[in-house]
Structures are given as structure tokens and as C-alpha cells.
Coordinates of C-alpha atoms in Angstrom, one line a residue:
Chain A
X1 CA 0.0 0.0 0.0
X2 CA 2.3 2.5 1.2
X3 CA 4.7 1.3 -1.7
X4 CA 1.8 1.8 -4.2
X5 CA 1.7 5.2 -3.1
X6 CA 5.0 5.9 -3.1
X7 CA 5.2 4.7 -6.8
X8 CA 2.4 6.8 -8.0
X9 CA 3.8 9.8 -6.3
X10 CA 7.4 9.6 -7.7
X11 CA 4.8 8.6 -11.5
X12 CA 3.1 12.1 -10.8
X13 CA 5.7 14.8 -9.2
X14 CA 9.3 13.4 -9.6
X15 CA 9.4 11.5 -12.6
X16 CA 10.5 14.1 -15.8
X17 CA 9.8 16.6 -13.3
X18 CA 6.3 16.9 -13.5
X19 CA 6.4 19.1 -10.3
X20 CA 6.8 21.8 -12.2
X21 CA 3.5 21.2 -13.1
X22 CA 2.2 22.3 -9.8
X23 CA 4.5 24.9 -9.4
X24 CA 4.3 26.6 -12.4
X25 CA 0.3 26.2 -12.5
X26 CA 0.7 27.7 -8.4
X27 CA 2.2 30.6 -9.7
X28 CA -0.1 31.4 -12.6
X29 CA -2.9 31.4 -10.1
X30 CA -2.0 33.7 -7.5
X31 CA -0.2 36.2 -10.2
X32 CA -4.0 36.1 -11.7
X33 CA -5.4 36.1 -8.1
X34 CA -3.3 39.0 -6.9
X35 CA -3.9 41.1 -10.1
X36 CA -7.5 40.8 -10.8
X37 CA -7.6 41.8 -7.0
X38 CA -6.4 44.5 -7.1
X39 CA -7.9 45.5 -10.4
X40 CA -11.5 44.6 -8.8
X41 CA -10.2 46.4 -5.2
X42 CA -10.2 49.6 -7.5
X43 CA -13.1 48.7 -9.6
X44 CA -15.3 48.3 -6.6
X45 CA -14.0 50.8 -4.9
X46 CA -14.6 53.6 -7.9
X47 CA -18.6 52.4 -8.3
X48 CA -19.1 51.9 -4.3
X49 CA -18.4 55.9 -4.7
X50 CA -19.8 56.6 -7.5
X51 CA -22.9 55.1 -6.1
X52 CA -22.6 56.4 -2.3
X53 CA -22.1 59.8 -3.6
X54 CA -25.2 59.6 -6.0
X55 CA -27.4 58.5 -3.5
X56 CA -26.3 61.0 -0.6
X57 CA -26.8 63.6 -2.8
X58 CA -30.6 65.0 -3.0
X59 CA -32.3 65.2 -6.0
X60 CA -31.9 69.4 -5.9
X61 CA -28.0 69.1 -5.4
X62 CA -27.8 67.1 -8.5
X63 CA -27.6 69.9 -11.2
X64 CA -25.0 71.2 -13.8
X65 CA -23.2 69.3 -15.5
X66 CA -21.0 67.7 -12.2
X67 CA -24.8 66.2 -11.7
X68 CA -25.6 65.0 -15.2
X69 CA -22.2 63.3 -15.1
X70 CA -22.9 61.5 -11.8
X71 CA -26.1 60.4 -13.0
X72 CA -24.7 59.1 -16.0
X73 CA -22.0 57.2 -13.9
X74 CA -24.6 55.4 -11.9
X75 CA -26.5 54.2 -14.5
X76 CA -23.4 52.8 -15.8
X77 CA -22.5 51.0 -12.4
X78 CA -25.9 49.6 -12.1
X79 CA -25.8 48.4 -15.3
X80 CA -22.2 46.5 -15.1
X81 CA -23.6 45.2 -11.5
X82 CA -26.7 43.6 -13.0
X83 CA -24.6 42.0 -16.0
X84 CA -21.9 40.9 -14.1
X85 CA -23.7 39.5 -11.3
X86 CA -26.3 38.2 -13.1
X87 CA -24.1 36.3 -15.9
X88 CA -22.1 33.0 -14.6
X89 CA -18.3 33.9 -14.4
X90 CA -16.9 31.1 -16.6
X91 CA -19.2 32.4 -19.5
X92 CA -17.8 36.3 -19.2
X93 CA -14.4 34.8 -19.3
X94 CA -14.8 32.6 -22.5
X95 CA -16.7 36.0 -23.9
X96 CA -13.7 38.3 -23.4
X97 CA -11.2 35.5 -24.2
X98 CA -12.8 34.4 -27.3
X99 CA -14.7 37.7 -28.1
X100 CA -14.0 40.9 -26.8
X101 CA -10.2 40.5 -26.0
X102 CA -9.8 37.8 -29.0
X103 CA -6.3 39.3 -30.1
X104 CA -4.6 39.9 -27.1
X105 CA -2.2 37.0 -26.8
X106 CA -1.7 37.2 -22.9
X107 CA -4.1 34.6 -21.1
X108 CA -3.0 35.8 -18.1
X109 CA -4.2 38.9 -19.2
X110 CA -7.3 38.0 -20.1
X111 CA -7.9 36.4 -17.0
X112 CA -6.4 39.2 -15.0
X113 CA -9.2 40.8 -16.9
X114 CA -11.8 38.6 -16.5
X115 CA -12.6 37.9 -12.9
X116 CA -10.8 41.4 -11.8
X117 CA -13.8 42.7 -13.7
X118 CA -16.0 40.3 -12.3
X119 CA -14.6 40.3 -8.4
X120 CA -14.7 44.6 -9.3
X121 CA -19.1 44.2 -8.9
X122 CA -19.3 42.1 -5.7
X123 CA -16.6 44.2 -4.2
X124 CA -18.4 47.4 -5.2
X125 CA -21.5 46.1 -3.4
X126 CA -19.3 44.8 -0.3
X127 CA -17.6 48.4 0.0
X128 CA -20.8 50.0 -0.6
X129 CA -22.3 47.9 2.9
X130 CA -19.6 49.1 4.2
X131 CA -19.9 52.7 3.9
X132 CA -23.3 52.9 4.3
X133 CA -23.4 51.0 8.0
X134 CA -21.3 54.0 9.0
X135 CA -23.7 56.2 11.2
X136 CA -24.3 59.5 9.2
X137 CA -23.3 61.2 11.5
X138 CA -20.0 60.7 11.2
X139 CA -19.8 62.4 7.8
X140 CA -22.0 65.5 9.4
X141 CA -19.5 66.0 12.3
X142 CA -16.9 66.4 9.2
X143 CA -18.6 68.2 7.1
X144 CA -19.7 70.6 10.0
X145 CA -16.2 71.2 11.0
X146 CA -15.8 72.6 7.2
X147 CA -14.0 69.6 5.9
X148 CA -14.9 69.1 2.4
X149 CA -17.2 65.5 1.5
X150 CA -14.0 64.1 -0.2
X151 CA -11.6 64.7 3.1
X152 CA -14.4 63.5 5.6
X153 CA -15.0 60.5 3.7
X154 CA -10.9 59.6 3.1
X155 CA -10.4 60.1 6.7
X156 CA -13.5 59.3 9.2
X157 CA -15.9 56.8 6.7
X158 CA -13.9 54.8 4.6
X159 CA -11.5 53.5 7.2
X160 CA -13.7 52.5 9.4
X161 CA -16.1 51.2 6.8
X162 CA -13.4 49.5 5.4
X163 CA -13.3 47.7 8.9
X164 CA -16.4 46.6 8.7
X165 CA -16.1 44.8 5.5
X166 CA -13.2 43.2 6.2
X167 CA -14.7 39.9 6.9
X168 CA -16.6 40.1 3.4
X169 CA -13.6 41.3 1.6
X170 CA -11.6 38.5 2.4
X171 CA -14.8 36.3 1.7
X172 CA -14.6 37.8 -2.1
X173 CA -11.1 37.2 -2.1
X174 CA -11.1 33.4 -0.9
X175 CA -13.8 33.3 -3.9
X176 CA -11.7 35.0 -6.1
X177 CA -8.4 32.7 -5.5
X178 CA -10.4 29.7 -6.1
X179 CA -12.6 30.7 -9.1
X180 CA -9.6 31.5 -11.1
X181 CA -9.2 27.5 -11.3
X182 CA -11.8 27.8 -14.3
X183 CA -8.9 29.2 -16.3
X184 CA -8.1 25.9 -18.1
X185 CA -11.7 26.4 -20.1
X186 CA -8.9 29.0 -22.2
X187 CA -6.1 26.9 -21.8
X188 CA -4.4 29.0 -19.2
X189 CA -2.2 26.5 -17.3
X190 CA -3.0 27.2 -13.9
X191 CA -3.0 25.0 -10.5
X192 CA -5.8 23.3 -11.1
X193 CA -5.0 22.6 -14.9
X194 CA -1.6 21.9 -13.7
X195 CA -2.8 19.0 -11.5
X196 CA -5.2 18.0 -14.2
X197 CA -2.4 17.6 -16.9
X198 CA -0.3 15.7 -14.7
X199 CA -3.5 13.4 -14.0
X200 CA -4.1 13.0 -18.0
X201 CA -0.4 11.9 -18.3
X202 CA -0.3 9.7 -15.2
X203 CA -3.8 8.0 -15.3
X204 CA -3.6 9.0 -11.5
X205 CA -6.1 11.0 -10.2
X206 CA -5.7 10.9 -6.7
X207 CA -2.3 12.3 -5.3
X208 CA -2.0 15.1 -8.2
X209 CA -5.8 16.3 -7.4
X210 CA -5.3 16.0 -3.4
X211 CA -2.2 17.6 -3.8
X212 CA -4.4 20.8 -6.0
X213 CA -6.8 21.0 -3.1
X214 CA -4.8 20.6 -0.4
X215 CA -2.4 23.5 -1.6
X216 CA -5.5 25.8 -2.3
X217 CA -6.6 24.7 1.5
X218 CA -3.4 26.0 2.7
X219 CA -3.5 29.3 0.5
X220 CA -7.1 29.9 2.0
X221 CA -5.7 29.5 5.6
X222 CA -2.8 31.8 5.2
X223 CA -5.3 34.5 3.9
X224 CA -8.1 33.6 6.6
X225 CA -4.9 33.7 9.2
X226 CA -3.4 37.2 7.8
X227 CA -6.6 38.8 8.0
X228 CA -7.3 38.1 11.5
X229 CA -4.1 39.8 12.4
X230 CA -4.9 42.8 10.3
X231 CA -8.4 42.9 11.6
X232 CA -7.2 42.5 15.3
X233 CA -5.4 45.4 14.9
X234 CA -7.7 47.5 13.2
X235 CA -10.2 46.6 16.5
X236 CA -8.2 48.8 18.0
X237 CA -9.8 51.6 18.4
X238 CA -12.7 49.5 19.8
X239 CA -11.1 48.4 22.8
X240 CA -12.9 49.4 26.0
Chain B
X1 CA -24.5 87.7 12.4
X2 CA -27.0 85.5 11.6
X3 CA -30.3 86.4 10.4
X4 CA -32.8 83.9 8.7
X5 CA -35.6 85.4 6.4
X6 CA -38.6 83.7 5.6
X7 CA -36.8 80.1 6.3
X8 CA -39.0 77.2 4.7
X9 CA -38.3 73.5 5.1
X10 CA -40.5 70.5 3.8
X11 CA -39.7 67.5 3.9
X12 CA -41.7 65.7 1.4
X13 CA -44.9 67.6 1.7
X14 CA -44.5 67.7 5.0
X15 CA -44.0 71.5 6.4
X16 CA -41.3 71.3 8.8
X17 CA -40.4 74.8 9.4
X18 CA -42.7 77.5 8.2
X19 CA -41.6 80.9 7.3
X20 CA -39.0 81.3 10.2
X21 CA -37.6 84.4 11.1
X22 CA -34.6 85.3 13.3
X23 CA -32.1 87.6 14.1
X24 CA -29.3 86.0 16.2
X25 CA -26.8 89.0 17.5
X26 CA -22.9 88.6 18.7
X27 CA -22.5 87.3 21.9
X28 CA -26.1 86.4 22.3
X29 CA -26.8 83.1 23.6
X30 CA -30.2 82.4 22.1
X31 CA -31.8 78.4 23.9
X32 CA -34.5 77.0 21.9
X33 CA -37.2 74.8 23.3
X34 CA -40.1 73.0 22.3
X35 CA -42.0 69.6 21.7
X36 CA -40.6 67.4 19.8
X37 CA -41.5 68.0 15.9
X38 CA -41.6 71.3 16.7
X39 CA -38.8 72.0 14.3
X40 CA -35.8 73.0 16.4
X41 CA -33.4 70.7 15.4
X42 CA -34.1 71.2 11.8
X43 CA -33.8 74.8 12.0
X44 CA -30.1 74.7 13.9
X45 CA -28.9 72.7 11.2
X46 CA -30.4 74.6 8.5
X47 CA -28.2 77.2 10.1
X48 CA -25.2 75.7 9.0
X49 CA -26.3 74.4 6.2
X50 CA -26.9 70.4 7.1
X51 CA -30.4 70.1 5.8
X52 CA -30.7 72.6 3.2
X53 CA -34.0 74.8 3.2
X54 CA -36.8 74.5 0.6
X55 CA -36.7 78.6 0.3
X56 CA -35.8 81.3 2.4
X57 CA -32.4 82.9 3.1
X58 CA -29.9 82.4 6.0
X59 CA -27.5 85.5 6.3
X60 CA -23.9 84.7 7.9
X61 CA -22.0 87.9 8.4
X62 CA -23.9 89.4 5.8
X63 CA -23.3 86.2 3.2
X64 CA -25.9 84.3 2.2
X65 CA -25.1 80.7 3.2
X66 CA -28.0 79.0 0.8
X67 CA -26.2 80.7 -2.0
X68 CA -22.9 80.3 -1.6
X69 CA -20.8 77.7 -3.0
X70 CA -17.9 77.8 -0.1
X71 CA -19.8 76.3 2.3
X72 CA -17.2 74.6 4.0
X73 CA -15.2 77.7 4.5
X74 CA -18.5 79.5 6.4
X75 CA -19.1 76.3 8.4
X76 CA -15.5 76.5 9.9
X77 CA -16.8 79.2 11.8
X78 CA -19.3 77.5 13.1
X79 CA -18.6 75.0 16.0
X80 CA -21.9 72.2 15.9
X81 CA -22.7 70.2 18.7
X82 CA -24.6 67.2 18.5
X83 CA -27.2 65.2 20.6
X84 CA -24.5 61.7 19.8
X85 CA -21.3 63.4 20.2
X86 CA -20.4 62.0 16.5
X87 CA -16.8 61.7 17.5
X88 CA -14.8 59.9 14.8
X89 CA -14.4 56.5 16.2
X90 CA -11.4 55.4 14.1
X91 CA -9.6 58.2 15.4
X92 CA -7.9 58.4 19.1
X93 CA -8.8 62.1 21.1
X94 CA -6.1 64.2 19.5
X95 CA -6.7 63.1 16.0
X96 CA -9.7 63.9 16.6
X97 CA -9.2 67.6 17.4
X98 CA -6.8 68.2 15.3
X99 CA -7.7 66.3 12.2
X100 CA -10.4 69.4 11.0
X101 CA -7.5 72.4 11.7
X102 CA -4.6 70.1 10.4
X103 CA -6.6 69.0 7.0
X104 CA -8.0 72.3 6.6
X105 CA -4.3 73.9 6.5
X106 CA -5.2 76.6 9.5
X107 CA -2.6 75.1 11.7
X108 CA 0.7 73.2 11.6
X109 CA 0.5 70.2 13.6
X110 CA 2.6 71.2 16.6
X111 CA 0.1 74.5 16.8
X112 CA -3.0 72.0 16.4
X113 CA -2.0 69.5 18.8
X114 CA -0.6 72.3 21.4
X115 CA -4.0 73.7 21.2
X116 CA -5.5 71.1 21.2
X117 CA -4.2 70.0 24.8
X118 CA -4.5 73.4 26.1
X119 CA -8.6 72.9 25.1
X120 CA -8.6 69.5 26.6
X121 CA -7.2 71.1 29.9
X122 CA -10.3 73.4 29.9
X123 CA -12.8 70.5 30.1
X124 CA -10.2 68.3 32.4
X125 CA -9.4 65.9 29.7
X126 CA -5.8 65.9 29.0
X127 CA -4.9 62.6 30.1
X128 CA -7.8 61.4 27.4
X129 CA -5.7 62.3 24.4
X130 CA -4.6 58.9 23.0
X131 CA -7.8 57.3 24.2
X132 CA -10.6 56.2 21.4
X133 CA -13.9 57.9 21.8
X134 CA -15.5 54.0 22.8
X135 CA -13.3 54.0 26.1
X136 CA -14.8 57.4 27.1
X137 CA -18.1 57.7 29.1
X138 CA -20.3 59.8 27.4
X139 CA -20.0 62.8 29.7
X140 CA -16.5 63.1 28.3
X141 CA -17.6 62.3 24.6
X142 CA -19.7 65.0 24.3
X143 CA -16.8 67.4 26.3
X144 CA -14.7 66.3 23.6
X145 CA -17.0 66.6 21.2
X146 CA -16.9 70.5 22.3
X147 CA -13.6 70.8 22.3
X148 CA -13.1 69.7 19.0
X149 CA -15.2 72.6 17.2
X150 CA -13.7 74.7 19.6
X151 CA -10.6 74.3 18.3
X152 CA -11.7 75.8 15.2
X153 CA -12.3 79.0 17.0
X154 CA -15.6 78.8 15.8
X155 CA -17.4 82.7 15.8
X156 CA -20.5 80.8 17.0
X157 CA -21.7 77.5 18.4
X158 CA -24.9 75.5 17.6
X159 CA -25.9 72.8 20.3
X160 CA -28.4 70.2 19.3
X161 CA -29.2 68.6 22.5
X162 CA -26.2 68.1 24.0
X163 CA -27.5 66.6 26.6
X164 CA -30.5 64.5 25.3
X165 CA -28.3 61.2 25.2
X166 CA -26.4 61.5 28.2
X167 CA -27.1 59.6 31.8
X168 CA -28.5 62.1 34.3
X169 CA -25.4 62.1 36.4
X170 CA -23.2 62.9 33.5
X171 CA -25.6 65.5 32.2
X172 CA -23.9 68.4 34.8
X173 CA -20.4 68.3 33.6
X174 CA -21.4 68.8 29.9
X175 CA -23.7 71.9 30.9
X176 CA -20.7 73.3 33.2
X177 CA -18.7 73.2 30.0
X178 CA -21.2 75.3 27.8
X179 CA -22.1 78.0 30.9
X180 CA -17.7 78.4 31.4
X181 CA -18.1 78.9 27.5
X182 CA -21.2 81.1 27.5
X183 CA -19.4 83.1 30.1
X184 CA -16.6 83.5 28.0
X185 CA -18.7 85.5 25.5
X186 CA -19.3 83.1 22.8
X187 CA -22.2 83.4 20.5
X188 CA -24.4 80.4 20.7
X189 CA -28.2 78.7 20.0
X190 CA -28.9 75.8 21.9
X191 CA -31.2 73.5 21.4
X192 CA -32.4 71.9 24.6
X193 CA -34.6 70.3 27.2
X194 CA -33.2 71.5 30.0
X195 CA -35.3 74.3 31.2
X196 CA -33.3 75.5 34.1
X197 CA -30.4 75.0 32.0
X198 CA -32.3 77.8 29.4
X199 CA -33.0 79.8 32.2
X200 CA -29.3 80.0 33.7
X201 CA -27.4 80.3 30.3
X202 CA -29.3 82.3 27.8
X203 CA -30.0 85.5 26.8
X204 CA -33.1 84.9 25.1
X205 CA -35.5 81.8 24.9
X206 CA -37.3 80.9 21.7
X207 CA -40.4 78.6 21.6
X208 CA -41.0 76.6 18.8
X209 CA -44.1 75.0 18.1
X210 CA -45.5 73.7 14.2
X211 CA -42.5 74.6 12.5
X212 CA -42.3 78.6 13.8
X213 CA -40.7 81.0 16.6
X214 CA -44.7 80.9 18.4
X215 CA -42.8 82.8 21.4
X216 CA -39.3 84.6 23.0
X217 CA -38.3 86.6 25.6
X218 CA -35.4 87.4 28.3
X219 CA -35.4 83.6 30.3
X220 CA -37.1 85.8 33.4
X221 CA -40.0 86.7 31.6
X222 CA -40.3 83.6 29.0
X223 CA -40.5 81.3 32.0
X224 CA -42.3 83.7 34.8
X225 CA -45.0 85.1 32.4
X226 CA -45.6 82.9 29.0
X227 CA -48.2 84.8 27.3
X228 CA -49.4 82.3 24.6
X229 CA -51.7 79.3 25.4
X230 CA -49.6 76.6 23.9
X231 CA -46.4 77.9 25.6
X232 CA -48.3 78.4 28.6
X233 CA -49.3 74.0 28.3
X234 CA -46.0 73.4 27.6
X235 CA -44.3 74.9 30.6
X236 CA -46.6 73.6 32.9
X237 CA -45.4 69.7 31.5
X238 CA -41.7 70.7 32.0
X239 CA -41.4 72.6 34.6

């Protein structure tokens, strides 16, 4: 038995150095991962303003052509919200891969693309919870002190809103790390795909799949065990 | 230096305040009372601007703040207090004080924070300035709260209620604060419940009843002889 295993394991990883398969896949998926973070971090950030600001402002404040330009921007927003979040993910990929982006030669791109777009709408809605469970009037003590909108809300709302979404963010992001294993549908060798070629070589499923999950297991820790430093320390101000 | 013509509010088609008007004078320190929906509230923070009036005009040193589009730069000159102190809670006391004057480019940071301690000194705080506003009771939230627009050197201060959401025994040391101010010669319009408070501190009492001024007078005579009937109810419940 524990000879069997050891065969199949030196088959799958050591043999013609199929490890690299793993590895190589591993670091496809968190350079996708980390970009199309941080392209969605400033996606969702842009339209959970966009839409804050619209809706704080009364209907009389919205005038000129600062208003007409805000009003246009939400529709947008609403609009990208409902298509991404209503569409599946793997079919907005295979869209921009085979459609929209069709001549860019960079998968990774694409991907980066793809589910930074994609993570960009639930963040916006996350980031938008988050500002809006601040009390209001936090942003009229700053705005009574003379601070303009933009200062009170970079200083007093969004960190601590921020704070409060913490737990949601790093839900999106978990979500995020693991969805990007759909990349093989555009032949972007990835973790997942890496496990998967090394399967279709080996005829052994087993070890190179429990070897996929159990490095995305340990990925997801790391991040779950990060973020409950950073959030420990960002309770500080709520220490009694 | 301030004077509100013909001050409308709806909200909705609901008439909240209903052709207000009111001339507040320098170093007067006008209290407004009143049952609740009677408008008060909304009309101090139509003064600086918070809810924004359906018509009227609000004169600020002769500038009229429903027109103007540097409304931040009138409102640093006027302090607002509010019934839930509203302190920043990511921010620790000094950050708090200082953040406005720092941001705002009217200080350098030593000057804030120097000044800032001096103010906390005044209301017995200064030990407080690296605590967060949720480890202060919130007798000292609201007398940071104070300090904080005082540290604009505000030209006048609105109170809404300062002491609606305090417990009773903490209720004192926040009034001591605003009489040492009033006595300092501030301008001021309070908002409040507390008639013996009103009495004490102001110069004039307002009554506001349906969204207008129905009564005012020195505190001597508004309290001794009310000469409306709904006034006339009202102290009789409060008093």
C-alpha cells in the first residue's frame, strides 16, 4: 500500500519533473489572483463611490453638468452590477477571451481581466455595505467642522467602513483565489490545470488532485490567518 | 450675524419649518425649546447648512449661506454640537481635534496639537488624548466633542441637544462646560430640554411650536409670564 503510493507519487511529481507542473500552475494562479484583486479592489471601490455619492446627494444638489455626469455614472454601475452579477463567471471569461479580448495573446491577461472585472461588482456592493453601515453622522461631524465631503470621507468613513467589511472582503477574495481555477476552459495552465495535466499523463487521479486541493486549502488559511491579524489590529480603536 | 428670512423647510410635503424668522446677534446666547416636531433641530442645522432649506435665506455675516458655494469655509466658523457626540471612532482624542484644523491647512500640527491639549485642559481631559472615543463615558464624549469645534475657534456654536443622550449624572459636567463657554462670551443657539439650564445660560428663549418662533423673551419673563396658550401648556409639563 504505502509502496503503491509511493510509486504513483514519484509517477506524478518526480518523474521528468512533473512538479513543475504544480508549481508553475501555483504561480499562474496567484499572479491572476493578486492582479484581478487588485484591479477589482479599484473597480469596486470607484462604483461603491460613485454610487454612495449619488445617492447621498438629493435630487436638488444634483444639477449642472458635475450632476448630469454623476447620474450618467450610476447608470453605468448599475448596469455593469446587474450584467456581471447576473451572468455565470466562466461564460464572461470565455466571452472576453474568445470575443471581446480575441487578439490579445496574454491569457493571463485575459484572465487578469476577466474575474478582476468580475470580483470589481461584488466588491463594489461589499464596499458600498460598508460605507453605508457608518452612522451619518459621522460624515456630518466632518462636514460641520468645514472639511470638504471628499476629506471626511478619506479620513473618518472609509477606514472604518473598510473595517467593517473586512470579513466580506476576504470572503470575495477566498472566492476570487479559487474561481480563477476555471482558467483551463482558455487553456491558461494554472493549479488546477496543472494537477489536471499531470492526471491526464499519469492516469492517476488521486495524489496530483489531493495535492491541488490541499495547496488551495493552505492558501485559504494563510489569507483567513493574515486577516485576522490585520483585523485584530484594526479593532483597536474599539477596545474598551 | 445671523439672520434667517422667511426660512421654509418641507420634507416631502411635510411642512417642517414655516416661514421662520430670526435675528441672532454677537455674543447672544439664544436656547431653543419645544416639543418634539416642533422643528428645532431642523432649523439649527439649517443654520449651518446640514439640511438645506426649501426657500428662504440664512445671512452669515452678511453672506448668504443657501447661495454660496464655499460652504465649508462658512461652516469652519461654526462649531456644531450634536445630541450623539459623532466623535470619529477610528480616530484616538487628539486626532480627533486636530484632524479638521490640520486637513483644513489653518494650523501646523505642533500648533494644532498644542492647542488642542490646552482645550482639553479646559474641560479636564488631557490625560484622554490617546484614548478612542469608545473608552470614554459619554459625559467626556460630548466634552470632547466641544472641544473639537472649539478648536476651530468657531465665531458661534450650535448645540443640538447636548445633553439629550447622556445619563442624568453625566448630564452636569457637559452643561458646566457650555455655561464656562457662555461666560466667556461666545455666541451660541442651543437647542435643549433643559429648562433651568435655558434659564441659567441664555440671553433669550425661543419657543418653537408647528415649524415657527410661536414665542421669546429674556429667560425671566419667558419662564415667569408665557403669554401664549400653547407655551403656557408646555411649561406647565416641564417645569
Amino acid at each position: 500500500m504505502f509502496d503503491d503510493l509511493k510509486a504513483k507519487f514519484i509517477l506524478d511529481f518526480v518523474e521528468k519533473d512533473r512538479w513543475m507542473y504544480i508549481t508553475s500552475g501555483l504561480k499562474t494562479t496567484l499572479i491572476v489572483t493578486m492582479f484581478a484583486l487588485l484591479l477589482g479592489l479599484f473597480l469596486g471601490l470607484l462604483i461603491a463611490v460613485i454610487r454612495t455619492v449619488h445617492d447621498q446627494l438629493k435630487e436638488e444638489q444634483l444639477h449642472g453638468v458635475g450632476g448630469f455626469v454623476l447620474k450618467i455614472a450610476n447608470i453605468l454601475c448599475k448596469i455593469y452590477l446587474t450584467v456581471i452579477r447576473g451572468t455565470p463567471t466562466l461564460v464572461q471569461l470565455l466571452l472576453i477571451y474568445f470575443v471581446f479580448l480575441v487578439s490579445c495573446k496574454s491569457k493571463v491577461l485575459v484572465a487578469v481581466i476577466a474575474f478582476g472585472v468580475n470580483s470589481g461588482a461584488y466588491v463594489a456592493e461589499i464596499f458600498r455595505s460598508g460605507i453605508m453601515s457608518i452612522d451619518k453622522g459621522q460624515m456630518e461631524a466632518g462636514r460641520s467642522l468645514g472639511l470638504p465631503y471628499g476629506d471626511t470621507m478619506m479620513k473618518v468613513v472609509m477606514p472604518q467602513a473598510i473595517k467593517n467589511c473586512l470579513p466580506a472582503l476576504v470572503n470575495e477574495m477566498i472566492t476570487l483565489l479559487k474561481e480563477t481555477s476555471i482558467c483551463g476552459y482558455i487553456g491558461l495552465n494554472e493549479l488546477t490545470r496543472g494537477g489536471d495535466i499531470i492526471r491526464g499523463v499519469t492516469f492517476d487521479a488521486l495524489l496530483p488532485l489531493l495535492v491541488v486541493a490541499a495547496i488551495y486549502l493552505a492558501m485559504v488559511m494563510f489569507i483567513t490567518w493574515l486577516m485576522s491579524k490585520l483585523e485584530r489590529r484594526l479593532r483597536e480603536s474599539d477596545n474598551r | 450675524m445671523i439672520i434667517v428670512n422667511h426660512l421654509h423647510k418641507d420634507f416631502g410635503d411635510q411642512q417642517i419649518l414655516v416661514d421662520v424668522n430670526e435675528h441672532i446677534k454677537e455674543g447672544e446666547k439664544v436656547v431653543i425649546v419645544g416639543p418634539s416636531g416642533s422643528g428645532k433641530s431642523t432649523f439649527l442645522r439649517c443654520l449651518n447648512l446640514l439640511e438645506r432649506p426649501t426657500s428662504g435665506e440664512i445671512l452669515f455675516e452678511g453672506v448668504d449661506i443657501t447661495k454660496t458655494n464655499n460652504i465649508n469655509k462658512i461652516r469652519q466658523h461654526m462649531g456644531m454640537v450634536f445630541q450623539n457626540f459623532n466623535l470619529f471612532n477610528n480616530l484616538n482624542i487628539m486626532d480627533n481635534i486636530t484632524l479638521a484644523p490640520i486637513r483644513l491647512n489653518l494650523m501646523s500640527k505642533d500648533e494644532a496639537k498644542e492647542n488642542a491639549l490646552a482645550l482639553l485642559k479646559r474641560v479636564n481631559l488631557q490625560d484622554k488624548a490617546d484614548a478612542y472615543p469608545a473608552q470614554l463615558s459619554g459625559g467626556q464624549k460630548q466634552r470632547i466633542a466641544i472641544v473639537r469645534s472649539l478648536a476651530m475657534n468657531p465665531k458661534v456654536m450650535l448645540f443640538d441637544e447636548p445633553t439629550s443622550a447622556l445619563d442624568p449624572e453625566m448630564v452636569g459636567e457637559v452643561l458646566d462646560v457650555i455655561k464656562e463657554l457662555a461666560d466667556s462670551g461666545m455666541t451660541m443657539v442651543i437647542v435643549t430640554h433643559e429648562m433651568g439650564f435655558a434659564r441659567e445660560v441664555g440671553t433669550r428663549v425661543l419657543f418653537m411650536d408647528g415649524g415657527n418662533v410661536m414665542e421669546q423673551n429674556t429667560p425671566a419673563e419667558f419662564f415667569a409670564n408665557p403669554q401664549c396658550q400653547r407655551l403656557q401648556d408646555f411649561l406647565s409639563k416641564v417645569l
